[in-house]
Amino acid sequence: MDSSNGSSCLQKSVVKPRDLPQYGQKQWQSYFGRTFDVYTKLWKFQQQHRQVLDNRYGLKRWQIGEIASKIGQLYYHYYLRTSETSYLNEAFSFYSAIRQRSYYSQVNKEDRPELVVKKLRYYARFIVVCLLLNKMDVVKDLVKELSDEIEDYTHRFNTEDQVEWNLVLQEVAAFIEADPVMVLNDDNTIVITSNRLSETGAPLLEQGMIVGQLALADALIIGNCNNQVKFSELTIDMFRMLQALEREPMNLASQMNKPGMQESTEKPARRENPHKYLLYKPTFSQLYTFLAASFKELPANSVLLIYLSATGVFPSGRSDSEGPYDFGGVLTNSNRDIINGDAIHKRNQSYKEMHCLHPGDLYPFTRKPLFIIVDSSNSVAYKNFTNLFGQPLVCLLSPTAYPKALQDQSQRGSLFTLFLNNPLMAFLFVSGLSSMRRGLWEKCQDYLRKINRDIAQLLTHSRSIDQSFLQFFGDEFLRLLLTRFIFCSATMRMHKIFRQETRNYPESYPQLPRDETVENPHLQKHILELASILDVRNVFLENTLDDY
């Protein structure tokens, strides 16, 4: 038995997950099934014949580790394509076993740089999975080990990829540091929060609440913010929104089942998690391809969500007729140098930026229920929407600027998206708090849940709210996003440093009735009470009912 020939045959018999199209389930699911089947047989074969493989054919431990790493990678890619977080746990199980059993420990004794690169790639993939599972203690250990491995690799081999691996280290270190942390004074521990939807996450629909029956089925998460920290083509904003659209993962029994073999006819009508596409710096054609595929496969009574975290593109001047292409938009792909830092200003008014996504570009997709979140310096371009087809349509828009005291935080991710992902941590951040007692942390969490319940009542009891908001309110994920958006808007309107100008406030299309939602006295009282619990009431204004 020649191990190299066996490896070659294996590579020919399976398709690499990254080479398959991400869109169109029928195009990739059968390939995943066959690949899982091959690796299942291979894994069982090496378990059953380990002694013979060791003694007669000289099977090395790193070769077993490579098989386990491939299986972990399969589970991770299956998670990316199905959005089922339980497969993350399966990927973690295989990656963790490699580390615990030291499968790659002898690689450094081999005078083969390509084997060391396999080990480094394993570490990078393991770090991504641990980040997604919020296993920050493991992440820190892995980063230290990866740093040592890279130092040894660069010392032993004079290769061209030394700079690239050092950049990987810098990116993951910046990614870890980007999230604001809360230190509990009781034992000096750092709070590790999971921002996925839990059973107590979204406010429950109470009796008498009249809402729609739409369900969030698909989400496009798009990232292209200038200089924002990222790791593995995942910006910090994309990372936060990804978790806001997932439930807490459940542990599957660790076994080599073959999820890819599941026929499309066996799929439940409603997924446990909405299916997500993660698009980092997509070109316009790539973005439109994914949009069209998602639109085509959207089930009946379902919602497509589009999240845009991107640099703003502004019009250079006023045109005679202001249409959906005359207000600019957001830049999804930076194919040239950014002008003036954060925004693109076209010098020639007769041409428009090729990779700018304008509101008008999304009009064809408003034929089905559409929920849009725009986090950009030109988010207000999406106020100029027109609901042509009468389907439910909502746009949640970030502030277009932040107070000077917060502007230097842009590399660490947007404050607006942080509110949608972890509203308590965002509230503490704008209040200047980074430590507290454990009991106080838990008290604030409970009080925030009460605020969310009351916001839900404000929305459903409003007499003048646009019906689109209520149509989306039946879905747990969208309900949580809407209540967090209102909490974010109310907090910023009451906070003293945000009161300098109106562009510091989030907006929406259709516009929310301010007096019944973001400026409701009952909600303002809750925010002041939360501030009082934290002893930061002095940073908020008592009377915020002024007209703008």
XYZ file of C-alpha atoms in Angstrom:
548
model
C 0.000 0.000 0.000
C 1.536 3.297 -1.127
C 0.273 6.095 1.131
C 1.076 8.764 -1.448
C -0.921 6.955 -4.146
C -3.790 6.482 -1.694
C -3.779 10.178 -0.915
C -3.758 11.014 -4.619
C -6.711 8.722 -5.311
C -8.603 10.244 -2.397
C -8.057 13.762 -3.724
C -9.419 12.713 -7.109
C -12.494 11.066 -5.611
C -13.690 14.038 -3.590
C -14.385 17.669 -4.388
C -12.958 20.425 -2.215
C -15.805 22.288 -0.458
C -14.405 25.698 -1.347
C -14.495 24.791 -5.062
C -18.252 24.220 -5.045
C -20.696 27.075 -5.676
C -22.088 28.426 -2.399
C -25.502 29.147 -3.850
C -28.027 26.659 -5.172
C -28.417 23.769 -2.714
C -28.933 21.116 -5.386
C -25.580 22.041 -6.937
C -23.453 21.247 -3.889
C -25.368 18.970 -1.520
C -24.744 15.723 -3.393
C -21.000 16.452 -3.564
C -20.903 16.967 0.193
C -22.688 13.657 0.690
C -20.156 11.746 -1.399
C -17.227 13.500 0.300
C -18.570 12.740 3.771
C -19.026 9.105 2.672
C -15.414 8.819 1.480
C -13.947 10.295 4.648
C -16.244 8.192 6.844
C -14.897 5.023 5.243
C -11.326 6.285 5.394
C -11.598 7.229 9.081
C -13.128 3.863 10.018
C -10.543 2.011 7.925
C -7.585 3.595 9.704
C -9.229 2.866 13.086
C -9.822 -0.807 12.247
C -6.405 -1.427 10.669
C -4.193 0.941 12.668
C -1.666 -1.711 13.716
C -1.123 -2.997 10.196
C -0.921 0.517 8.789
C 1.619 1.494 11.461
C 3.866 -1.575 11.287
C 3.762 -2.483 7.625
C 3.178 0.813 5.864
C 4.648 3.312 8.317
C 1.510 5.367 8.771
C 2.492 8.619 10.460
C 0.414 10.394 13.086
C 0.295 13.594 11.045
C -1.436 11.627 8.274
C -4.173 10.637 10.721
C -4.307 14.274 11.820
C -4.725 15.358 8.216
C -7.759 13.083 7.814
C -9.290 14.438 11.029
C -8.541 17.990 9.904
C -10.295 17.380 6.581
C -13.341 16.028 8.402
C -13.386 19.075 10.682
C -13.110 21.298 7.637
C -16.035 19.480 6.018
C -18.218 20.108 9.056
C -17.192 23.764 9.092
C -18.057 24.220 5.416
C -21.325 22.387 5.938
C -22.100 24.845 8.725
C -21.358 27.747 6.354
C -23.781 26.341 3.793
C -26.587 25.281 6.133
C -26.149 27.783 9.011
C -26.775 24.933 11.456
C -24.541 25.794 14.397
C -24.490 22.194 15.671
C -22.020 21.398 12.876
C -19.622 23.931 14.412
C -19.517 21.712 17.481
C -18.678 18.739 15.286
C -15.843 20.662 13.624
C -14.579 21.671 17.065
C -14.624 18.029 18.234
C -12.343 16.887 15.415
C -10.012 19.885 15.618
C -9.783 19.527 19.388
C -8.977 15.808 19.109
C -6.056 16.613 16.801
C -4.607 18.914 19.429
C -5.276 16.641 22.392
C -3.739 13.613 20.672
C -0.801 15.603 19.280
C -1.300 14.278 15.757
C 0.857 17.054 14.294
C 3.573 16.955 16.978
C 6.147 15.168 14.768
C 5.661 17.390 11.715
C 8.399 19.800 12.786
C 10.945 16.966 12.664
C 10.255 16.498 8.966
C 12.335 18.627 6.646
C 9.256 19.456 4.550
C 7.856 22.995 4.754
C 4.604 21.957 3.041
C 3.795 19.713 6.029
C 4.360 22.567 8.449
C 2.005 24.721 6.358
C -0.676 22.045 6.775
C -0.201 22.349 10.522
C -0.409 26.158 10.398
C -3.591 26.012 8.320
C -5.098 23.620 10.839
C -4.412 26.147 13.610
C -5.951 29.006 11.600
C -9.109 26.978 10.893
C -9.377 25.837 14.504
C -9.147 29.473 15.649
C -12.024 30.488 13.347
C -14.262 27.715 14.723
C -13.408 28.650 18.314
C -14.134 32.327 17.611
C -17.547 31.393 16.232
C -18.237 29.286 19.330
C -17.010 32.065 21.688
C -14.368 29.763 23.169
C -12.057 32.690 23.843
C -9.824 30.889 26.350
C -9.060 28.231 23.738
C -8.526 30.934 21.110
C -5.865 32.636 23.212
C -4.037 29.343 23.756
C -4.211 28.534 20.041
C -2.901 31.965 19.072
C 0.102 31.479 21.384
C 0.777 28.037 19.904
C 0.348 29.342 16.352
C 2.760 32.184 17.087
C 5.393 29.706 18.284
C 4.816 27.486 15.255
C 5.154 30.408 12.835
C 8.363 31.551 14.554
C 9.827 28.057 14.234
C 8.637 27.784 10.623
C 10.164 31.087 9.553
C 13.396 30.286 11.398
C 13.838 26.893 9.702
C 12.605 27.649 6.203
C 13.309 30.719 4.115
C 9.943 30.734 2.339
C 7.970 33.445 0.559
C 4.898 33.145 2.785
C 6.512 34.325 6.039
C 4.919 37.766 5.754
C 1.501 36.231 5.064
C 1.595 34.064 8.191
C 2.719 36.968 10.344
C -0.219 38.929 8.922
C -2.553 36.101 9.962
C -1.268 36.471 13.515
C -1.762 40.240 13.461
C -5.303 39.889 12.112
C -6.466 37.404 14.731
C -4.881 39.449 17.537
C -6.680 42.595 16.316
C -9.924 40.632 15.950
C -9.786 39.411 19.547
C -9.067 42.913 20.839
C -11.881 44.509 18.805
C -14.749 43.450 21.063
C -15.330 45.595 24.137
C -14.985 43.497 27.286
C -16.577 43.677 30.700
C -14.455 42.771 33.724
C -16.265 41.509 36.820
C -14.685 43.042 39.896
C -15.669 40.123 42.139
C -12.978 37.792 40.766
C -11.390 39.897 37.994
C -12.816 37.625 35.289
C -13.851 38.782 31.825
C -17.447 38.233 30.775
C -17.698 35.972 27.730
C -21.125 36.572 26.233
C -22.851 34.483 23.612
C -24.837 36.712 21.317
C -26.825 34.001 19.605
C -30.541 33.698 20.090
C -31.402 31.809 23.259
C -34.769 30.739 24.647
C -34.934 33.961 26.668
C -33.518 36.129 23.868
C -36.341 37.494 21.737
C -39.326 39.013 23.560
C -42.270 36.629 23.532
C -45.400 37.486 21.596
C -48.045 38.222 24.170
C -51.753 37.635 23.788
C -53.361 40.347 21.693
C -50.245 41.147 19.663
C -51.242 41.119 15.984
C -48.210 40.271 13.856
C -47.434 38.600 10.561
C -46.464 34.962 10.052
C -43.396 35.586 7.895
C -40.194 33.669 8.701
C -36.621 34.765 8.015
C -35.234 32.185 5.581
C -32.156 33.709 3.927
C -29.631 36.390 4.799
C -26.825 37.988 2.813
C -24.142 39.398 5.109
C -21.889 41.748 3.151
C -18.744 43.423 4.460
C -16.469 46.049 2.908
C -15.573 48.647 5.540
C -12.315 50.493 5.049
C -9.639 49.437 7.589
C -12.042 47.391 9.742
C -10.421 44.447 11.517
C -11.056 41.078 9.916
C -9.969 37.470 10.101
C -10.421 34.821 7.428
C -12.551 37.084 5.198
C -14.852 37.863 8.097
C -14.954 41.456 9.319
C -15.898 42.147 12.927
C -19.260 43.583 11.772
C -19.992 40.481 9.678
C -19.001 38.299 12.640
C -21.409 40.134 14.941
C -24.339 40.036 12.519
C -23.718 36.370 11.740
C -24.189 35.498 15.418
C -27.251 37.728 15.748
C -28.927 35.519 13.128
C -28.230 32.167 14.797
C -29.615 30.166 17.675
C -27.455 28.718 20.411
C -25.852 25.546 18.989
C -26.960 22.141 20.207
C -24.525 19.284 20.683
C -24.906 16.483 18.187
C -23.688 13.034 19.088
C -20.135 12.917 17.717
C -20.430 10.497 14.884
C -19.612 10.531 11.230
C -23.141 10.974 9.979
C -23.508 12.224 6.463
C -25.599 15.400 6.486
C -24.878 16.004 2.838
C -26.826 12.886 1.884
C -30.066 14.405 3.103
C -32.371 14.858 0.147
C -33.841 18.278 -0.474
C -37.333 16.758 -0.156
C -36.490 15.836 3.445
C -35.687 19.429 4.423
C -37.996 20.992 6.952
C -40.078 23.789 5.502
C -38.564 26.185 8.017
C -34.878 26.039 8.896
C -33.735 26.130 12.499
C -31.481 29.041 11.535
C -31.865 31.308 8.522
C -29.512 30.336 5.744
C -26.668 32.832 5.356
C -24.258 33.878 2.639
C -21.089 35.591 3.909
C -19.750 37.905 1.216
C -16.503 39.753 1.888
C -15.824 42.504 -0.667
C -18.055 41.012 -3.385
C -18.063 42.551 -6.840
C -21.405 43.796 -8.113
C -21.798 40.742 -10.361
C -21.019 38.344 -7.494
C -23.452 40.105 -5.185
C -26.214 40.090 -7.779
C -25.640 36.394 -8.483
C -26.092 35.528 -4.805
C -29.086 37.842 -4.500
C -30.771 36.246 -7.496
C -30.080 32.706 -6.254
C -31.406 33.492 -2.773
C -34.456 35.273 -4.207
C -35.199 32.299 -6.457
C -34.989 29.730 -3.642
C -36.871 31.786 -1.052
C -39.779 29.668 0.264
C -43.317 31.002 0.424
C -44.110 33.334 3.344
C -40.408 33.877 3.934
C -38.118 36.877 4.245
C -34.777 37.732 2.645
C -32.479 39.839 4.833
C -29.651 41.927 3.365
C -27.028 43.290 5.753
C -24.622 45.858 4.298
C -21.575 46.963 6.269
C -19.677 49.049 3.764
C -18.066 52.340 2.889
C -20.426 55.038 1.681
C -20.496 56.320 -1.894
C -21.812 59.876 -2.170
C -23.183 61.680 -5.243
C -20.995 64.504 -6.488
C -23.909 66.869 -7.017
C -27.635 67.263 -7.494
C -29.248 65.998 -10.664
C -32.391 67.412 -12.251
C -34.429 64.380 -11.236
C -33.626 62.590 -7.992
C -34.188 58.879 -8.477
C -32.964 55.737 -6.701
C -29.541 56.096 -8.363
C -28.971 59.769 -7.523
C -28.295 59.476 -3.775
C -25.277 57.207 -3.939
C -25.140 53.990 -1.955
C -22.521 51.693 -0.453
C -19.323 50.326 -1.974
C -19.190 46.525 -1.809
C -15.801 46.077 -3.473
C -12.823 48.414 -3.256
C -11.043 47.967 -6.551
C -9.085 51.196 -6.193
C -7.738 53.471 -3.484
C -10.247 55.042 -1.133
C -10.544 58.785 -1.631
C -10.882 60.941 1.483
C -10.616 57.968 3.821
C -14.135 56.679 4.398
C -16.136 57.857 1.418
C -15.922 57.814 -2.347
C -16.773 61.094 -4.095
C -17.083 60.780 -7.835
C -15.191 63.500 -9.667
C -17.084 62.988 -12.864
C -20.822 63.187 -12.308
C -21.636 61.465 -15.594
C -20.217 58.148 -14.332
C -21.121 56.101 -11.286
C -19.017 53.735 -9.200
C -19.335 50.253 -10.712
C -19.425 48.352 -7.406
C -21.711 50.771 -5.596
C -24.947 49.145 -4.518
C -27.677 51.746 -4.987
C -31.188 51.486 -3.529
C -32.466 51.048 -7.084
C -30.355 47.897 -7.481
C -32.549 46.204 -4.860
C -35.911 47.186 -6.383
C -36.308 43.890 -8.326
C -36.018 41.942 -5.071
C -38.805 43.861 -3.340
C -41.217 41.525 -5.136
C -40.839 39.367 -2.009
C -40.610 40.395 1.673
C -37.276 42.190 2.154
C -35.552 43.290 5.364
C -32.486 45.516 4.878
C -29.877 46.693 7.386
C -27.401 49.321 6.174
C -24.410 50.216 8.354
C -22.574 52.882 6.393
C -21.582 56.524 6.268
C -24.172 56.870 3.494
C -26.907 54.687 4.944
C -29.439 57.498 4.404
C -29.329 56.808 0.668
C -31.683 53.923 1.498
C -34.289 56.295 2.897
C -35.114 56.984 -0.742
C -36.791 53.636 -1.302
C -40.114 53.149 -3.020
C -42.180 50.085 -2.243
C -43.255 49.278 -5.792
C -44.783 45.851 -5.204
C -46.589 46.289 -1.890
C -44.621 43.512 -0.164
C -43.352 44.039 3.398
C -40.192 46.150 3.228
C -38.115 47.639 6.066
C -34.700 49.323 6.047
C -32.820 49.880 9.318
C -30.192 52.568 8.797
C -27.156 53.360 10.916
C -26.077 56.868 11.890
C -24.023 58.423 9.088
C -21.550 59.893 11.598
C -20.583 59.426 15.214
C -19.459 61.916 17.869
C -15.761 62.755 17.700
C -15.073 60.874 20.930
C -16.154 57.607 19.273
C -14.832 58.031 15.735
C -11.434 56.484 16.468
C -13.229 53.203 17.311
C -14.322 52.522 13.719
C -11.630 49.875 13.134
C -13.079 47.844 16.010
C -16.455 47.649 14.305
C -19.559 49.773 14.091
C -21.364 50.844 17.255
C -24.682 50.448 15.418
C -24.011 46.780 14.621
C -22.765 46.227 18.170
C -26.169 47.415 19.431
C -27.890 44.902 17.121
C -25.548 42.148 18.321
C -25.059 42.895 22.027
C -27.136 45.900 23.174
C -26.048 45.742 26.826
C -22.349 45.788 25.932
C -22.995 48.682 23.513
C -24.871 50.597 26.218
C -22.004 50.063 28.655
C -19.510 51.146 25.990
C -21.220 54.498 25.318
C -21.516 54.943 29.089
C -17.754 54.548 29.515
C -17.965 51.390 31.658
C -15.571 48.447 31.390
C -15.951 46.801 34.822
C -18.696 46.076 37.362
C -19.853 43.626 40.000
C -21.202 40.279 38.799
C -24.552 40.851 40.476
C -24.898 44.187 38.712
C -24.170 42.601 35.326
C -26.923 40.045 35.845
C -29.327 42.728 37.085
C -28.728 44.786 33.928
C -29.336 41.769 31.711
C -32.670 41.123 33.410
C -33.664 44.768 33.111
C -32.764 44.866 29.429
C -35.048 41.891 28.823
C -37.838 43.894 30.454
C -37.053 46.846 28.166
C -37.249 44.565 25.125
C -40.656 43.261 26.222
C -41.956 46.807 26.623
C -40.558 47.861 23.226
C -42.421 44.919 21.675
C -45.639 46.192 23.223
C -44.985 49.741 22.004
C -44.574 48.467 18.460
C -47.594 46.200 18.348
C -49.865 48.710 20.124
C -48.870 51.626 17.893
C -51.760 53.013 15.866
C -49.665 54.776 13.238
C -46.805 52.335 12.604
C -46.288 51.051 9.054
C -47.655 47.510 8.716
C -44.347 46.232 7.315
C -42.834 46.336 10.811
C -45.665 44.216 12.176
C -45.435 41.780 9.249
C -41.819 41.033 10.198
C -42.460 40.995 13.948
C -43.666 37.383 13.989
C -40.137 36.089 13.319
C -37.935 35.762 16.420
C -34.740 37.007 14.758
C -36.377 40.012 13.116
C -38.318 40.809 16.276
C -35.072 40.906 18.248
C -33.379 43.106 15.625
C -36.298 45.543 15.622
C -36.431 45.869 19.417
C -32.660 46.314 19.578
C -32.815 48.933 16.832
C -35.389 50.940 18.786
C -33.336 50.582 21.981
C -30.256 51.800 20.075
C -32.142 54.763 18.599
C -33.647 55.767 21.950
C -30.287 55.472 23.729
C -28.481 57.636 21.184
C -31.215 60.283 21.231
C -30.935 60.523 24.998
C -27.147 60.402 25.280
C -25.532 63.833 25.629
C -22.644 63.328 23.191
C -24.996 62.110 20.432
C -27.186 65.225 20.650
C -24.788 67.386 18.657
C -26.462 66.678 15.315
C -29.227 64.510 13.910
C -26.941 62.458 11.664
C -25.740 60.776 14.851
C -29.100 58.984 15.049
C -30.278 55.803 13.321
C -33.195 56.103 10.905
C -35.507 53.735 9.127
C -37.623 53.258 6.047
C -40.561 53.430 6.505
C -40.106 55.977 9.266
C -41.097 54.879 12.746
C -43.586 57.036 14.655
C -41.090 58.682 17.029
C -43.485 59.630 19.789
C -44.745 56.028 19.996
C -41.360 54.287 19.738
C -37.865 55.821 19.909
C -39.015 58.916 21.844
C -41.747 57.304 23.896
C -41.636 58.644 27.493
C -42.121 55.142 28.918
C -39.066 53.858 27.030
C -37.026 56.927 27.979
C -37.852 56.285 31.618
C -36.555 52.714 31.264
C -33.275 53.901 29.746
C -32.782 56.423 32.544
C -33.492 53.679 35.078
C -30.890 51.418 33.436
C -28.433 54.319 33.570
C -29.267 54.824 37.255
C -28.601 51.144 38.005
C -25.160 51.642 36.458
C -24.669 55.040 38.121
C -24.173 56.790 34.749
C -27.372 58.814 34.614
C -25.284 61.980 34.291
C -24.346 61.144 30.673
C -28.012 61.101 29.619
C -30.474 63.974 29.236
C -33.567 63.917 31.398
C -35.846 65.658 28.887
C -35.397 64.491 25.298
C -38.730 65.312 23.757
C -37.467 68.324 21.803
C -38.360 68.516 18.145
C -35.564 68.421 15.630
